[in-house]
Amino acid sequence: QVQLQAYGGGLVQPGGSLRLSCVVSGRFVAINDMGWYRQAPGKQRELVALIARGGITNYADSLKGRFTISRDNAKNTVSLQMNSLKDEDAGVYYCNAEIRRTWGRATQLKWGQGTQVTVSS
């Protein structure tokens, strides 16, 4: 089965930077869109950024300019560079990916386990 593993969460000071990564493993023939979502305490999960297989990106308006999503197709990895972090950025960050396991079948949406980002001075 396909699995996603997120890494890179931790404690960072306001204004600091952090880089998250997510690796896809298992059996599949293609990875389409990949993305990052986050969930703050007491709030619902929200979109952070998306990146298509060819590199086209989409960001939440409030995060555009501070966060950068990228992917390495050779390594089946999606990353999120977070700069100028604020208290409001704290939460659990989840990666996801649309994966085609076999040709001729619909893609499946897979989620990583989440990695905790804490912003504190």
PDB file of C-alpha atoms in Angstrom:
ATOM      1  CA  GLN A   1       0.000   0.000   0.000  1.00  0.00           C
ATOM      2  CA  VAL A   2       1.021   3.597  -0.578  1.00  0.00           C
ATOM      3  CA  GLN A   3       2.104   5.584   2.442  1.00  0.00           C
ATOM      4  CA  LEU A   4       3.081   9.190   3.076  1.00  0.00           C
ATOM      5  CA  GLN A   5       5.527  10.134   5.808  1.00  0.00           C
ATOM      6  CA  ALA A   6       5.928  13.763   6.891  1.00  0.00           C
ATOM      7  CA  TYR A   7       9.062  15.094   8.532  1.00  0.00           C
ATOM      8  CA  GLY A   8      10.522  18.390   9.695  1.00  0.00           C
ATOM      9  CA  GLY A   9       8.149  19.710  12.312  1.00  0.00           C
ATOM     10  CA  GLY A  10       9.464  21.230  15.492  1.00  0.00           C
ATOM     11  CA  LEU A  11       9.805  24.313  17.636  1.00  0.00           C
ATOM     12  CA  VAL A  12      10.665  27.608  15.984  1.00  0.00           C
ATOM     13  CA  GLN A  13      10.690  31.219  17.156  1.00  0.00           C
ATOM     14  CA  PRO A  14       8.383  33.816  15.619  1.00  0.00           C
ATOM     15  CA  GLY A  15       9.999  35.136  12.470  1.00  0.00           C
ATOM     16  CA  GLY A  16      11.989  31.969  12.031  1.00  0.00           C
ATOM     17  CA  SER A  17      11.949  29.364   9.302  1.00  0.00           C
ATOM     18  CA  LEU A  18      11.198  25.688   9.045  1.00  0.00           C
ATOM     19  CA  ARG A  19      11.225  23.184   6.205  1.00  0.00           C
ATOM     20  CA  LEU A  20       8.840  20.251   6.056  1.00  0.00           C
ATOM     21  CA  SER A  21       9.199  17.245   3.788  1.00  0.00           C
ATOM     22  CA  CYS A  22       6.950  14.354   2.869  1.00  0.00           C
ATOM     23  CA  VAL A  23       7.991  11.131   1.165  1.00  0.00           C
ATOM     24  CA  VAL A  24       5.666   8.823  -0.747  1.00  0.00           C
ATOM     25  CA  SER A  25       6.475   5.129  -0.667  1.00  0.00           C
ATOM     26  CA  GLY A  26       4.853   1.943  -1.901  1.00  0.00           C
ATOM     27  CA  ARG A  27       3.615   0.692  -5.246  1.00  0.00           C
ATOM     28  CA  PHE A  28       2.162   3.205  -7.711  1.00  0.00           C
ATOM     29  CA  VAL A  29       2.589   4.348 -11.292  1.00  0.00           C
ATOM     30  CA  ALA A  30       2.112   8.108 -10.933  1.00  0.00           C
ATOM     31  CA  ILE A  31       1.750  10.922  -8.430  1.00  0.00           C
ATOM     32  CA  ASN A  32      -0.406  13.804  -9.569  1.00  0.00           C
ATOM     33  CA  ASP A  33      -1.107  16.783  -7.310  1.00  0.00           C
ATOM     34  CA  MET A  34       0.643  16.992  -3.959  1.00  0.00           C
ATOM     35  CA  GLY A  35      -0.151  19.367  -1.162  1.00  0.00           C
ATOM     36  CA  TRP A  36       0.179  20.582   2.378  1.00  0.00           C
ATOM     37  CA  TYR A  37      -2.638  21.254   4.807  1.00  0.00           C
ATOM     38  CA  ARG A  38      -2.589  22.359   8.404  1.00  0.00           C
ATOM     39  CA  GLN A  39      -4.853  22.246  11.418  1.00  0.00           C
ATOM     40  CA  ALA A  40      -4.528  24.614  14.353  1.00  0.00           C
ATOM     41  CA  PRO A  41      -5.962  23.734  17.763  1.00  0.00           C
ATOM     42  CA  GLY A  42      -9.711  24.215  17.771  1.00  0.00           C
ATOM     43  CA  LYS A  43      -9.860  24.878  14.042  1.00  0.00           C
ATOM     44  CA  GLN A  44     -10.617  22.802  10.988  1.00  0.00           C
ATOM     45  CA  ARG A  45      -8.011  21.643   8.530  1.00  0.00           C
ATOM     46  CA  GLU A  46      -7.156  24.189   5.863  1.00  0.00           C
ATOM     47  CA  LEU A  47      -5.248  24.208   2.611  1.00  0.00           C
ATOM     48  CA  VAL A  48      -1.719  25.586   2.720  1.00  0.00           C
ATOM     49  CA  ALA A  49      -0.395  24.916  -0.770  1.00  0.00           C
ATOM     50  CA  LEU A  50      -0.736  22.604  -3.755  1.00  0.00           C
ATOM     51  CA  ILE A  51       1.707  21.636  -6.463  1.00  0.00           C
ATOM     52  CA  ALA A  52       0.946  19.736  -9.646  1.00  0.00           C
ATOM     53  CA  ARG A  53       3.194  17.125 -11.192  1.00  0.00           C
ATOM     54  CA  GLY A  54       4.531  19.674 -13.663  1.00  0.00           C
ATOM     55  CA  GLY A  55       5.267  22.236 -10.963  1.00  0.00           C
ATOM     56  CA  ILE A  56       2.290  24.606 -11.079  1.00  0.00           C
ATOM     57  CA  THR A  57       1.558  25.841  -7.560  1.00  0.00           C
ATOM     58  CA  ASN A  58      -1.378  27.250  -5.657  1.00  0.00           C
ATOM     59  CA  TYR A  59      -1.235  28.883  -2.221  1.00  0.00           C
ATOM     60  CA  ALA A  60      -3.614  30.100   0.395  1.00  0.00           C
ATOM     61  CA  ASP A  61      -3.802  33.867  -0.066  1.00  0.00           C
ATOM     62  CA  SER A  62      -2.584  34.641   3.445  1.00  0.00           C
ATOM     63  CA  LEU A  63       0.508  32.476   3.021  1.00  0.00           C
ATOM     64  CA  LYS A  64       1.602  33.454  -0.452  1.00  0.00           C
ATOM     65  CA  GLY A  65       5.050  35.011  -0.266  1.00  0.00           C
ATOM     66  CA  ARG A  66       6.031  33.393   3.033  1.00  0.00           C
ATOM     67  CA  PHE A  67       5.596  29.720   2.181  1.00  0.00           C
ATOM     68  CA  THR A  68       7.007  27.872  -0.798  1.00  0.00           C
ATOM     69  CA  ILE A  69       5.962  24.410  -1.912  1.00  0.00           C
ATOM     70  CA  SER A  70       8.206  22.279  -4.094  1.00  0.00           C
ATOM     71  CA  ARG A  71       8.558  18.683  -5.194  1.00  0.00           C
ATOM     72  CA  ASP A  72      11.232  16.279  -6.306  1.00  0.00           C
ATOM     73  CA  ASN A  73       9.603  13.751  -8.595  1.00  0.00           C
ATOM     74  CA  ALA A  74      12.686  11.558  -8.687  1.00  0.00           C
ATOM     75  CA  LYS A  75      12.510  11.181  -4.913  1.00  0.00           C
ATOM     76  CA  ASN A  76       8.697  11.152  -4.648  1.00  0.00           C
ATOM     77  CA  THR A  77       8.941  14.024  -2.214  1.00  0.00           C
ATOM     78  CA  VAL A  78       7.027  17.235  -1.585  1.00  0.00           C
ATOM     79  CA  SER A  79       8.451  19.958   0.643  1.00  0.00           C
ATOM     80  CA  LEU A  80       7.202  23.132   2.279  1.00  0.00           C
ATOM     81  CA  GLN A  81       9.588  25.954   3.094  1.00  0.00           C
ATOM     82  CA  MET A  82       8.063  28.187   5.760  1.00  0.00           C
ATOM     83  CA  ASN A  83       9.567  31.614   6.415  1.00  0.00           C
ATOM     84  CA  SER A  84       8.642  34.505   8.700  1.00  0.00           C
ATOM     85  CA  LEU A  85       6.627  32.180  10.879  1.00  0.00           C
ATOM     86  CA  LYS A  86       3.911  33.617  13.087  1.00  0.00           C
ATOM     87  CA  ASP A  87       2.071  32.336  16.129  1.00  0.00           C
ATOM     88  CA  GLU A  88      -0.934  31.677  13.908  1.00  0.00           C
ATOM     89  CA  ASP A  89       1.106  29.233  11.816  1.00  0.00           C
ATOM     90  CA  ALA A  90       1.333  26.737  14.664  1.00  0.00           C
ATOM     91  CA  GLY A  91      -0.472  23.461  14.256  1.00  0.00           C
ATOM     92  CA  VAL A  92      -0.232  20.031  12.738  1.00  0.00           C
ATOM     93  CA  TYR A  93       0.830  20.020   9.103  1.00  0.00           C
ATOM     94  CA  TYR A  94      -0.346  17.221   6.846  1.00  0.00           C
ATOM     95  CA  CYS A  95       0.895  16.278   3.417  1.00  0.00           C
ATOM     96  CA  ASN A  96      -1.268  14.612   0.814  1.00  0.00           C
ATOM     97  CA  ALA A  97      -0.974  13.285  -2.700  1.00  0.00           C
ATOM     98  CA  GLU A  98      -3.196  12.084  -5.505  1.00  0.00           C
ATOM     99  CA  ILE A  99      -1.775   8.725  -6.482  1.00  0.00           C
ATOM    100  CA  ARG A 100      -2.529   6.441  -9.399  1.00  0.00           C
ATOM    101  CA  ARG A 101      -1.670   2.934  -8.287  1.00  0.00           C
ATOM    102  CA  THR A 102      -2.359   1.247 -11.634  1.00  0.00           C
ATOM    103  CA  TRP A 103      -3.042   2.489 -15.134  1.00  0.00           C
ATOM    104  CA  GLY A 104      -6.685   2.690 -16.108  1.00  0.00           C
ATOM    105  CA  ARG A 105      -7.955   3.231 -12.582  1.00  0.00           C
ATOM    106  CA  ALA A 106      -8.925   6.376 -10.738  1.00  0.00           C
ATOM    107  CA  THR A 107      -6.467   8.162  -8.507  1.00  0.00           C
ATOM    108  CA  GLN A 108      -6.565   7.893  -4.749  1.00  0.00           C
ATOM    109  CA  LEU A 109      -6.035  10.652  -2.222  1.00  0.00           C
ATOM    110  CA  LYS A 110      -3.525   9.688   0.459  1.00  0.00           C
ATOM    111  CA  TRP A 111      -2.613  11.565   3.620  1.00  0.00           C
ATOM    112  CA  GLY A 112       0.474  11.615   5.774  1.00  0.00           C
ATOM    113  CA  GLN A 113       0.384  11.262   9.529  1.00  0.00           C
ATOM    114  CA  GLY A 114       1.054  14.935  10.217  1.00  0.00           C
ATOM    115  CA  THR A 115       3.969  16.755  11.795  1.00  0.00           C
ATOM    116  CA  GLN A 116       3.706  19.277  14.616  1.00  0.00           C
ATOM    117  CA  VAL A 117       4.861  22.857  14.129  1.00  0.00           C
ATOM    118  CA  THR A 118       5.175  24.969  17.258  1.00  0.00           C
ATOM    119  CA  VAL A 119       5.872  28.709  17.075  1.00  0.00           C
ATOM    120  CA  SER A 120       7.016  30.138  20.382  1.00  0.00           C
ATOM    121  CA  SER A 121       9.557  32.579  21.737  1.00  0.00           C
TER     122      SER A 121
END
